[in-house]
Short mmCIF file of N, CA and C in Angstrom, two decimals:
data_model
loop_
_atom_site.label_atom_id
_atom_site.label_comp_id
_atom_site.label_asym_id
_atom_site.label_seq_id
_atom_site.Cartn_x
_atom_site.Cartn_y
_atom_site.Cartn_z
N SER A 1 -7.32 -12.54 -45.24
CA SER A 1 -5.90 -12.79 -44.54
C SER A 1 -6.39 -13.64 -43.43
N THR A 2 -5.36 -14.48 -43.24
CA THR A 2 -5.57 -15.63 -42.21
C THR A 2 -5.04 -15.02 -40.80
N PRO A 3 -5.78 -15.17 -39.66
CA PRO A 3 -5.22 -14.65 -38.49
C PRO A 3 -3.69 -15.52 -38.16
N THR A 4 -2.94 -14.92 -37.75
CA THR A 4 -1.65 -15.32 -37.35
C THR A 4 -1.93 -15.12 -35.29
N VAL A 5 -0.92 -15.91 -34.95
CA VAL A 5 -0.39 -15.88 -33.50
C VAL A 5 0.64 -15.11 -33.39
N ALA A 6 0.82 -14.32 -32.59
CA ALA A 6 2.16 -13.23 -32.23
C ALA A 6 3.27 -14.44 -32.12
N GLY A 7 4.19 -14.18 -32.93
CA GLY A 7 5.93 -14.94 -32.86
C GLY A 7 5.83 -16.15 -33.71
N GLY A 8 4.66 -16.55 -34.79
CA GLY A 8 4.84 -17.70 -35.52
C GLY A 8 3.48 -18.10 -36.44
N GLY A 9 3.56 -19.15 -36.83
CA GLY A 9 2.34 -19.40 -37.92
C GLY A 9 0.93 -19.56 -37.08
N THR A 10 0.18 -19.49 -38.23
CA THR A 10 -1.38 -19.74 -38.09
C THR A 10 -1.89 -20.64 -36.84
N TYR A 11 -1.42 -21.89 -36.82
CA TYR A 11 -1.40 -22.86 -35.72
C TYR A 11 -0.59 -22.99 -34.61
N ALA A 12 0.32 -22.03 -34.44
CA ALA A 12 1.42 -22.23 -33.46
C ALA A 12 0.63 -22.49 -31.91
N LEU A 13 -0.22 -21.73 -31.56
CA LEU A 13 -0.91 -21.82 -30.26
C LEU A 13 -1.66 -22.85 -30.09
N PRO A 14 -2.46 -23.21 -30.92
CA PRO A 14 -3.22 -24.87 -30.79
C PRO A 14 -2.18 -25.68 -30.90
N ALA A 15 -1.33 -25.87 -31.71
CA ALA A 15 -0.39 -26.70 -31.84
C ALA A 15 0.42 -27.16 -30.29
N GLY A 16 0.85 -25.93 -30.09
CA GLY A 16 1.58 -25.99 -28.57
C GLY A 16 0.65 -26.63 -27.42
N ILE A 17 -0.69 -26.36 -27.58
CA ILE A 17 -1.34 -26.83 -26.42
C ILE A 17 -1.75 -28.06 -26.60
N GLY A 18 -2.08 -28.41 -28.04
CA GLY A 18 -2.14 -30.03 -28.00
C GLY A 18 -0.87 -31.11 -27.79
N MET A 19 0.57 -30.00 -28.18
CA MET A 19 1.46 -30.85 -27.53
C MET A 19 1.68 -31.00 -26.15
N VAL A 20 1.41 -29.95 -25.33
CA VAL A 20 1.41 -29.95 -23.85
C VAL A 20 0.40 -31.16 -23.27
N VAL A 21 -0.84 -31.22 -23.69
CA VAL A 21 -2.07 -32.28 -23.54
C VAL A 21 -1.65 -33.63 -23.61
N VAL A 22 -0.47 -33.75 -24.93
CA VAL A 22 -0.55 -35.29 -25.36
C VAL A 22 1.07 -35.39 -24.17
N MET A 23 1.73 -34.64 -23.87
CA MET A 23 2.98 -34.74 -23.24
C MET A 23 2.36 -35.17 -21.72
N ALA A 24 1.36 -34.47 -21.18
CA ALA A 24 0.67 -34.47 -19.75
C ALA A 24 -0.12 -36.02 -19.92
N PHE A 25 -0.59 -36.49 -20.82
CA PHE A 25 -1.19 -37.68 -20.88
C PHE A 25 -0.15 -38.68 -20.71
N PHE A 26 0.92 -38.83 -21.45
CA PHE A 26 2.10 -39.80 -21.38
C PHE A 26 2.80 -39.62 -20.27
N ARG A 27 3.04 -38.72 -19.47
CA ARG A 27 3.54 -38.62 -18.13
C ARG A 27 2.83 -38.41 -16.83
N THR A 28 1.91 -39.26 -16.88
CA THR A 28 0.87 -39.58 -15.65
C THR A 28 1.72 -39.81 -14.23
N GLY A 29 2.81 -39.75 -14.18
CA GLY A 29 3.71 -40.33 -12.92
C GLY A 29 3.58 -41.38 -12.72
N ARG A 30 3.09 -42.30 -13.69
CA ARG A 30 3.15 -43.69 -13.13
C ARG A 30 4.68 -44.21 -13.75
N THR A 31 5.18 -45.45 -12.80
CA THR A 31 6.34 -45.70 -12.67
C THR A 31 6.24 -47.19 -13.53
N PRO A 32 7.04 -47.55 -14.50
CA PRO A 32 6.77 -48.67 -15.27
C PRO A 32 6.95 -50.02 -13.97
N LEU A 33 5.89 -51.31 -14.25
CA LEU A 33 5.94 -52.40 -13.58
C LEU A 33 7.19 -53.07 -13.62
N PRO A 34 7.98 -53.25 -12.66
CA PRO A 34 9.49 -54.04 -12.42
C PRO A 34 9.33 -55.52 -13.09
N PRO A 35 10.18 -56.09 -13.77
CA PRO A 35 9.92 -57.12 -14.30
C PRO A 35 9.29 -58.12 -13.46
N GLN A 36 8.64 -59.06 -13.85
CA GLN A 36 7.95 -60.24 -12.84
C GLN A 36 8.15 -61.70 -13.51
N ALA A 37 9.15 -61.79 -14.31
CA ALA A 37 9.82 -63.03 -14.67
C ALA A 37 11.31 -63.03 -14.50
N ALA A 38 11.68 -64.11 -14.42
CA ALA A 38 13.30 -63.94 -14.60
C ALA A 38 13.80 -64.22 -15.92
N ALA A 39 14.81 -63.29 -16.24
CA ALA A 39 15.35 -63.25 -17.48
C ALA A 39 16.87 -64.31 -18.06
N GLY A 40 16.79 -64.60 -16.69
CA GLY A 40 18.21 -65.76 -16.77
C GLY A 40 19.44 -65.40 -16.31
N PRO A 41 20.48 -65.90 -16.41
CA PRO A 41 21.01 -67.15 -16.97
C PRO A 41 20.04 -68.13 -16.03
N PHE A 42 19.92 -69.50 -16.44
CA PHE A 42 19.39 -70.42 -15.47
C PHE A 42 20.39 -71.58 -15.28
N ASP A 43 21.57 -71.15 -15.00
CA ASP A 43 22.85 -72.02 -14.52
C ASP A 43 23.42 -71.84 -13.48
N GLY A 44 22.58 -71.32 -12.27
CA GLY A 44 22.80 -71.53 -10.75
C GLY A 44 23.87 -69.99 -10.58
N ARG A 45 23.91 -69.23 -11.21
CA ARG A 45 24.47 -67.78 -10.85
C ARG A 45 23.34 -66.94 -10.46
N ALA A 46 23.73 -66.13 -9.39
CA ALA A 46 23.34 -65.26 -8.83
C ALA A 46 22.74 -64.04 -9.79
N VAL A 47 21.46 -63.43 -9.72
CA VAL A 47 21.44 -62.37 -10.86
C VAL A 47 20.71 -61.12 -9.89
N PRO A 48 20.52 -60.09 -10.34
CA PRO A 48 19.88 -58.89 -9.35
C PRO A 48 18.26 -59.40 -9.29
N MET A 49 18.07 -59.05 -8.00
CA MET A 49 17.04 -59.30 -7.36
C MET A 49 15.64 -58.72 -8.24
N LEU A 50 14.61 -59.67 -8.47
CA LEU A 50 13.34 -59.06 -9.21
C LEU A 50 12.66 -58.21 -7.74
N VAL A 51 12.34 -57.19 -7.83
CA VAL A 51 11.21 -56.31 -6.93
C VAL A 51 10.12 -57.54 -6.29
N PRO A 52 9.42 -58.24 -7.09
CA PRO A 52 8.28 -58.80 -6.79
C PRO A 52 8.77 -60.16 -5.69
N VAL A 53 9.94 -60.83 -6.19
CA VAL A 53 10.68 -61.82 -5.41
C VAL A 53 11.28 -61.13 -4.00
N ALA A 54 11.57 -60.15 -4.02
CA ALA A 54 12.17 -59.32 -2.31
C ALA A 54 10.71 -59.25 -1.70
N GLN A 55 9.86 -58.55 -2.54
CA GLN A 55 8.63 -58.48 -1.75
C GLN A 55 7.78 -59.68 -1.09
N ALA A 56 7.78 -60.68 -1.83
CA ALA A 56 7.51 -61.78 -1.40
C ALA A 56 8.02 -62.46 -0.37
N VAL A 57 9.41 -62.33 -0.15
CA VAL A 57 10.26 -62.86 0.79
C VAL A 57 10.20 -62.28 2.07
N LEU A 58 10.40 -61.05 2.07
CA LEU A 58 10.27 -59.99 2.93
C LEU A 58 9.17 -60.18 3.91
N GLN A 59 8.14 -59.88 2.93
CA GLN A 59 6.58 -60.16 3.60
C GLN A 59 6.45 -61.55 3.98
N LYS A 60 6.98 -62.16 4.04
CA LYS A 60 6.60 -63.72 4.61
C LYS A 60 7.75 -63.92 5.97
N GLU A 61 9.08 -63.30 5.72
CA GLU A 61 9.82 -63.51 6.83
C GLU A 61 9.88 -62.60 7.98
N ILE A 62 9.60 -61.12 7.40
CA ILE A 62 9.93 -60.25 8.65
C ILE A 62 8.87 -60.18 9.73
N GLY A 63 7.84 -60.72 9.65
CA GLY A 63 7.11 -60.97 10.46
C GLY A 63 7.97 -62.03 12.04
N ALA A 64 9.19 -62.49 11.76
CA ALA A 64 9.92 -63.14 12.73
C ALA A 64 10.59 -62.10 13.33
N VAL A 65 10.92 -61.29 13.10
CA VAL A 65 11.93 -60.13 13.37
C VAL A 65 11.19 -59.21 15.09
N ASP A 66 12.09 -59.82 15.81
CA ASP A 66 11.86 -59.54 17.23
C ASP A 66 12.23 -58.30 18.09
N THR A 67 13.01 -57.52 17.15
CA THR A 67 13.46 -56.24 17.78
C THR A 67 12.52 -55.03 17.19
N PRO A 68 12.76 -53.88 17.88
CA PRO A 68 11.96 -52.36 17.70
C PRO A 68 12.19 -52.35 15.95
N VAL A 69 13.22 -52.25 15.73
CA VAL A 69 14.01 -51.74 14.20
C VAL A 69 14.03 -53.07 13.40
N ALA A 70 13.67 -53.22 12.26
CA ALA A 70 14.24 -53.81 10.79
C ALA A 70 14.64 -53.02 9.88
N CYS A 71 16.15 -53.49 9.91
CA CYS A 71 16.93 -52.66 8.91
C CYS A 71 16.92 -53.63 7.34
N VAL A 72 16.34 -53.12 6.43
CA VAL A 72 16.11 -54.03 5.24
C VAL A 72 16.91 -53.63 3.86
N ALA A 73 17.50 -54.88 3.48
CA ALA A 73 18.56 -54.65 2.40
C ALA A 73 18.04 -55.87 1.27
N VAL A 74 18.47 -55.39 0.08
CA VAL A 74 18.31 -55.91 -0.82
C VAL A 74 19.37 -56.16 -1.88
N ASP A 75 20.00 -57.51 -1.86
CA ASP A 75 21.27 -57.50 -2.89
C ASP A 75 22.27 -56.41 -2.25
N ARG A 76 22.26 -56.70 -1.13
CA ARG A 76 23.31 -55.68 0.01
C ARG A 76 23.22 -54.36 -0.28
N ARG A 77 22.22 -53.96 -0.76
CA ARG A 77 22.14 -52.59 -0.58
C ARG A 77 20.55 -51.86 -0.13
N ASP A 78 20.37 -50.72 0.33
CA ASP A 78 19.12 -50.40 1.00
C ASP A 78 18.02 -51.36 0.00
N ALA A 79 16.91 -51.69 0.87
CA ALA A 79 15.97 -52.14 0.01
C ALA A 79 15.25 -50.96 -0.79
N PRO A 80 14.55 -50.90 -1.89
CA PRO A 80 14.21 -49.88 -2.43
C PRO A 80 12.75 -49.58 -2.07
N ARG A 81 12.42 -48.34 -1.88
CA ARG A 81 11.06 -47.92 -1.57
C ARG A 81 9.97 -48.82 -1.90
N GLU A 82 9.80 -49.04 -3.26
CA GLU A 82 8.88 -50.35 -3.48
C GLU A 82 9.03 -51.38 -2.81
N VAL A 83 9.98 -51.78 -2.18
CA VAL A 83 10.11 -52.91 -1.63
C VAL A 83 9.55 -52.82 -0.23
N ARG A 84 9.78 -51.73 0.50
CA ARG A 84 9.76 -51.48 1.98
C ARG A 84 8.45 -51.10 1.94
N ASP A 85 7.79 -50.20 0.86
CA ASP A 85 6.16 -49.71 1.23
C ASP A 85 5.43 -50.95 1.30
N VAL A 86 5.63 -52.19 0.77
CA VAL A 86 4.78 -53.18 0.86
C VAL A 86 4.76 -54.11 2.33
N LEU A 87 5.64 -53.85 2.95
CA LEU A 87 5.83 -54.42 4.25
C LEU A 87 5.17 -53.71 5.25
N ARG A 88 4.57 -54.84 6.10
CA ARG A 88 3.68 -54.06 7.02
C ARG A 88 4.20 -54.84 8.73
N PRO A 89 4.82 -53.41 9.47
CA PRO A 89 5.40 -53.58 10.41
C PRO A 89 4.32 -54.04 11.52
N ARG A 90 5.02 -54.78 12.65
CA ARG A 90 4.02 -55.46 13.63
C ARG A 90 3.70 -53.77 14.54
N PRO A 91 3.10 -53.71 15.52
CA PRO A 91 2.78 -52.63 16.52
C PRO A 91 3.91 -52.35 17.19
N GLY A 92 4.85 -51.05 16.85
CA GLY A 92 5.77 -50.98 17.92
C GLY A 92 7.19 -50.93 17.18
N GLU A 93 6.79 -51.74 15.61
CA GLU A 93 8.24 -52.04 14.96
C GLU A 93 8.28 -50.78 13.83
N THR A 94 9.50 -50.40 13.52
CA THR A 94 10.22 -49.82 12.27
C THR A 94 10.51 -50.11 11.41
N ILE A 95 10.52 -50.03 10.24
CA ILE A 95 11.14 -50.55 8.78
C ILE A 95 12.21 -49.39 8.21
N VAL A 96 13.09 -49.50 8.41
CA VAL A 96 14.06 -48.67 7.77
C VAL A 96 15.26 -49.28 6.53
N PRO A 97 15.61 -48.31 6.09
CA PRO A 97 16.88 -48.78 4.92
C PRO A 97 17.87 -49.42 5.84
N ALA A 98 18.76 -50.50 5.48
CA ALA A 98 19.86 -50.95 5.79
C ALA A 98 20.81 -50.23 6.46
N SER A 99 21.22 -49.25 5.54
CA SER A 99 22.02 -48.20 5.91
C SER A 99 21.79 -47.20 7.04
N HIS A 100 20.99 -47.26 7.52
CA HIS A 100 20.18 -46.24 8.59
C HIS A 100 20.58 -47.01 10.11
N CYS A 101 21.16 -48.17 10.10
CA CYS A 101 21.57 -49.25 11.14
C CYS A 101 22.87 -49.66 11.16
N GLN A 102 23.28 -49.88 12.69
CA GLN A 102 24.68 -49.98 12.93
C GLN A 102 24.98 -51.80 13.13
N ARG A 103 25.72 -52.46 12.32
CA ARG A 103 25.54 -53.93 12.31
C ARG A 103 26.57 -54.01 13.75
N ILE A 104 26.34 -54.72 15.06
CA ILE A 104 27.21 -54.79 15.96
C ILE A 104 27.23 -56.65 16.44
N ALA A 105 28.34 -56.89 16.33
CA ALA A 105 28.54 -58.68 16.53
C ALA A 105 28.51 -58.84 17.85
N ASP A 106 28.79 -57.81 18.68
CA ASP A 106 28.96 -58.22 20.38
C ASP A 106 27.74 -58.40 20.63
N GLU A 107 27.17 -59.90 21.29
CA GLU A 107 25.99 -60.15 21.86
C GLU A 107 25.68 -59.42 22.85
N ASP A 108 26.44 -58.56 23.73
CA ASP A 108 26.31 -57.79 25.02
C ASP A 108 25.69 -56.46 24.63
N VAL A 109 25.55 -56.17 22.91
CA VAL A 109 25.00 -55.03 22.44
C VAL A 109 24.42 -55.28 21.64
N GLY A 110 24.78 -56.15 20.41
CA GLY A 110 23.61 -56.39 19.25
C GLY A 110 23.74 -54.91 18.37
N SER A 111 23.14 -55.40 17.14
CA SER A 111 22.75 -54.30 16.37
C SER A 111 21.85 -53.16 16.73
N VAL A 112 22.23 -51.94 16.24
CA VAL A 112 21.35 -50.79 16.88
C VAL A 112 20.94 -50.06 15.45
N HIS A 113 19.74 -49.21 15.67
CA HIS A 113 19.30 -48.17 14.96
C HIS A 113 19.57 -46.60 15.79
N PRO A 114 20.96 -46.19 15.20
CA PRO A 114 21.59 -45.25 15.90
C PRO A 114 20.28 -43.81 16.46
N PRO A 115 19.53 -43.56 15.29
CA PRO A 115 18.70 -42.43 15.66
C PRO A 115 17.87 -42.46 16.86
N SER A 116 17.07 -43.58 16.90
CA SER A 116 16.46 -44.24 17.74
C SER A 116 17.00 -44.88 19.11
N LYS A 117 18.04 -45.14 18.94
CA LYS A 117 18.80 -45.89 20.08
C LYS A 117 18.28 -47.16 20.19
N GLN A 118 17.35 -47.97 19.39
CA GLN A 118 16.59 -49.01 19.79
C GLN A 118 17.41 -50.05 18.99
N LYS A 119 17.10 -51.28 19.78
CA LYS A 119 17.81 -52.92 18.89
C LYS A 119 17.22 -52.62 17.51
N ALA A 120 18.10 -53.81 16.83
CA ALA A 120 17.62 -53.70 15.43
C ALA A 120 18.10 -54.89 14.79
N THR A 121 17.81 -55.43 13.75
CA THR A 121 17.84 -56.57 13.11
C THR A 121 17.96 -56.21 11.29
N PHE A 122 19.25 -56.58 10.81
CA PHE A 122 19.20 -56.47 9.71
C PHE A 122 18.39 -57.93 9.21
N VAL A 123 17.69 -57.22 7.89
CA VAL A 123 16.97 -58.38 7.74
C VAL A 123 17.23 -58.09 6.03
N GLU A 124 17.70 -59.31 5.15
CA GLU A 124 18.16 -59.08 4.11
C GLU A 124 17.98 -60.26 3.07
N VAL A 125 17.79 -59.86 1.89
CA VAL A 125 17.35 -61.00 0.85
C VAL A 125 18.26 -60.78 -0.42
N ASP A 126 19.14 -61.92 -0.54
CA ASP A 126 20.14 -61.63 -2.07
C ASP A 126 20.22 -62.85 -2.77
N SER A 127 21.03 -62.94 -3.63
CA SER A 127 21.74 -64.06 -4.04
C SER A 127 20.46 -64.89 -4.49
N PHE A 128 19.53 -63.92 -5.72
CA PHE A 128 18.68 -64.76 -6.36
C PHE A 128 19.16 -65.40 -7.50
N ARG A 129 18.83 -66.98 -7.23
CA ARG A 129 19.38 -67.84 -8.44
C ARG A 129 18.14 -68.32 -9.40
N PRO A 130 17.67 -68.03 -10.37
CA PRO A 130 16.77 -68.30 -10.93
C PRO A 130 16.98 -69.76 -11.62
N THR A 131 16.08 -70.65 -11.56
CA THR A 131 16.27 -72.16 -12.20
C THR A 131 15.29 -72.07 -13.36
N GLY A 132 14.51 -70.95 -13.82
CA GLY A 132 13.41 -70.74 -14.75
C GLY A 132 12.93 -69.25 -14.48
N PRO A 133 12.09 -68.95 -15.61
CA PRO A 133 11.53 -67.93 -15.66
C PRO A 133 10.63 -67.47 -14.63
N GLU A 134 10.01 -68.27 -13.79
CA GLU A 134 9.11 -68.28 -12.73
C GLU A 134 9.60 -68.97 -11.28
N ALA A 135 10.77 -69.39 -11.31
CA ALA A 135 11.21 -70.12 -10.12
C ALA A 135 12.65 -70.01 -9.86
N GLY A 136 13.15 -70.05 -8.75
CA GLY A 136 14.61 -69.97 -8.35
C GLY A 136 14.49 -70.21 -6.74
N THR A 137 15.73 -69.73 -6.33
CA THR A 137 15.84 -69.76 -4.70
C THR A 137 16.66 -68.17 -4.32
N VAL A 138 16.55 -67.99 -3.24
CA VAL A 138 17.04 -66.95 -2.78
C VAL A 138 17.82 -67.02 -1.25
N GLU A 139 18.68 -66.20 -0.85
CA GLU A 139 19.31 -66.24 0.60
C GLU A 139 18.49 -65.17 1.37
N TYR A 140 17.81 -65.53 2.44
CA TYR A 140 17.54 -64.76 3.57
C TYR A 140 18.29 -64.44 4.61
N THR A 141 18.60 -63.67 5.23
CA THR A 141 19.19 -63.12 6.62
C THR A 141 18.47 -62.45 7.72
N ALA A 142 18.51 -62.79 8.94
CA ALA A 142 17.87 -61.64 9.72
C ALA A 142 19.06 -61.95 10.91
N TYR A 143 19.38 -60.75 11.40
CA TYR A 143 20.78 -60.77 11.83
C TYR A 143 20.87 -59.67 13.07
N HIS A 144 20.96 -59.90 14.20
CA HIS A 144 20.98 -58.77 15.40
C HIS A 144 22.27 -58.81 15.89
N HIS A 145 23.25 -59.97 16.29
CA HIS A 145 24.50 -60.17 16.66
C HIS A 145 24.57 -61.49 16.37
N ARG A 146 26.28 -61.62 16.68
CA ARG A 146 26.65 -63.26 15.97
C ARG A 146 26.00 -64.29 16.86
N MET A 147 25.20 -64.11 18.06
CA MET A 147 24.75 -65.30 18.60
C MET A 147 23.29 -65.42 18.61
N TRP A 148 22.70 -64.48 17.59
CA TRP A 148 21.30 -63.97 17.19
C TRP A 148 21.15 -63.78 15.69
N ALA A 149 21.17 -64.87 14.81
CA ALA A 149 20.86 -64.47 13.56
C ALA A 149 20.23 -65.89 12.83
N THR A 150 19.46 -65.59 12.07
CA THR A 150 19.07 -66.85 11.24
C THR A 150 19.17 -66.73 9.61
N TYR A 151 19.85 -67.75 8.93
CA TYR A 151 20.19 -67.65 7.64
C TYR A 151 19.25 -68.94 6.92
N LYS A 152 18.56 -68.55 6.07
CA LYS A 152 17.60 -69.37 5.54
C LYS A 152 18.37 -69.47 3.87
N THR A 153 18.14 -70.69 3.02
CA THR A 153 17.96 -70.56 1.55
C THR A 153 16.40 -71.14 1.28
N LEU A 154 15.65 -70.23 0.29
CA LEU A 154 14.26 -70.34 0.03
C LEU A 154 14.15 -70.47 -1.33
N GLU A 155 13.01 -71.45 -1.56
CA GLU A 155 12.63 -71.62 -2.91
C GLU A 155 11.50 -70.65 -3.23
N VAL A 156 11.59 -69.76 -4.41
CA VAL A 156 10.49 -69.15 -4.46
C VAL A 156 9.98 -69.58 -6.00
N LYS A 157 8.75 -69.52 -6.12
CA LYS A 157 8.07 -69.71 -7.35
C LYS A 157 6.74 -68.62 -7.64
N ARG A 158 6.72 -68.42 -8.93
CA ARG A 158 5.52 -67.49 -9.28
C ARG A 158 4.30 -68.61 -9.25
N VAL A 159 3.30 -68.33 -8.66
CA VAL A 159 2.28 -69.31 -8.46
C VAL A 159 1.23 -68.15 -8.74
N GLN A 160 0.19 -68.70 -10.04
CA GLN A 160 -1.13 -67.69 -10.36
C GLN A 160 -0.59 -66.34 -10.29
N GLY A 161 0.41 -65.87 -10.76
CA GLY A 161 0.97 -64.39 -11.04
C GLY A 161 1.72 -63.95 -9.94
N ARG A 162 1.82 -64.39 -8.85
CA ARG A 162 2.50 -64.07 -7.71
C ARG A 162 3.63 -64.72 -7.46
N TRP A 163 4.94 -64.18 -7.03
CA TRP A 163 6.05 -64.67 -6.26
C TRP A 163 5.52 -65.24 -5.07
N GLN A 164 5.86 -66.46 -4.29
CA GLN A 164 5.78 -66.63 -3.39
C GLN A 164 6.90 -67.48 -2.89
N VAL A 165 7.15 -67.77 -1.35
CA VAL A 165 8.05 -68.52 -0.89
C VAL A 165 7.25 -69.88 -0.82
N THR A 166 7.72 -70.80 -1.28
CA THR A 166 7.34 -72.09 -1.60
C THR A 166 7.97 -73.32 -0.59
N ARG A 167 9.05 -73.12 0.01
CA ARG A 167 9.77 -74.09 0.58
C ARG A 167 11.09 -73.47 1.18
N THR A 168 11.44 -74.00 2.54
CA THR A 168 12.59 -73.36 3.28
C THR A 168 13.46 -74.61 2.92
N LEU A 169 14.59 -74.43 2.07
CA LEU A 169 15.43 -75.42 1.72
C LEU A 169 16.55 -75.85 2.62
N LYS A 170 17.17 -74.84 3.27
CA LYS A 170 18.21 -74.98 4.32
C LYS A 170 17.94 -73.74 5.49
N THR A 171 17.98 -74.13 6.72
CA THR A 171 18.19 -73.05 7.80
C THR A 171 19.30 -73.39 8.63
N VAL A 172 20.11 -72.21 8.92
CA VAL A 172 21.23 -72.14 9.90
C VAL A 172 20.93 -71.20 10.77
N ALA A 173 20.83 -71.36 12.34
CA ALA A 173 20.97 -70.47 13.42
C ALA A 173 21.81 -71.15 14.49
N PRO A 174 22.71 -69.96 14.82
CA PRO A 174 23.82 -70.25 15.90
C PRO A 174 22.65 -70.88 17.24
#
């Protein structure tokens, strides 16, 4: 007679263990990589921002922020963690999601980070308009108040497998 496992067939326990091992192998906690190339359309319309494009733009531009707090947004929403996590704040600077800050146009007050009561700058990237799978333009904004803001149109390209800001096409500052 063949030995059996309680509650089932001959191979229930080894099969169950095998299934758990296979499931653990496939669920290692790794998140799939975000798309690296734009999918189009390539007709001048804005499309959702690629994570590596947002990372490249913000890494290049955030160094110009001169308030203690940078409130970061991508496509008019809080920047996702994978974007914020690659940003390196200056000493004494804090990087937070945009929703943690209050936008104030009054130049006597300016935008603030209410929990810390510190001055804040909204740092935003949006309107990604791909011109091809590895090139496009984006809009970048750094805003503290109505008289302290910078608006840029930036050209971005994928160079040697990494997105980079390659040129400033337009800058508007009050």
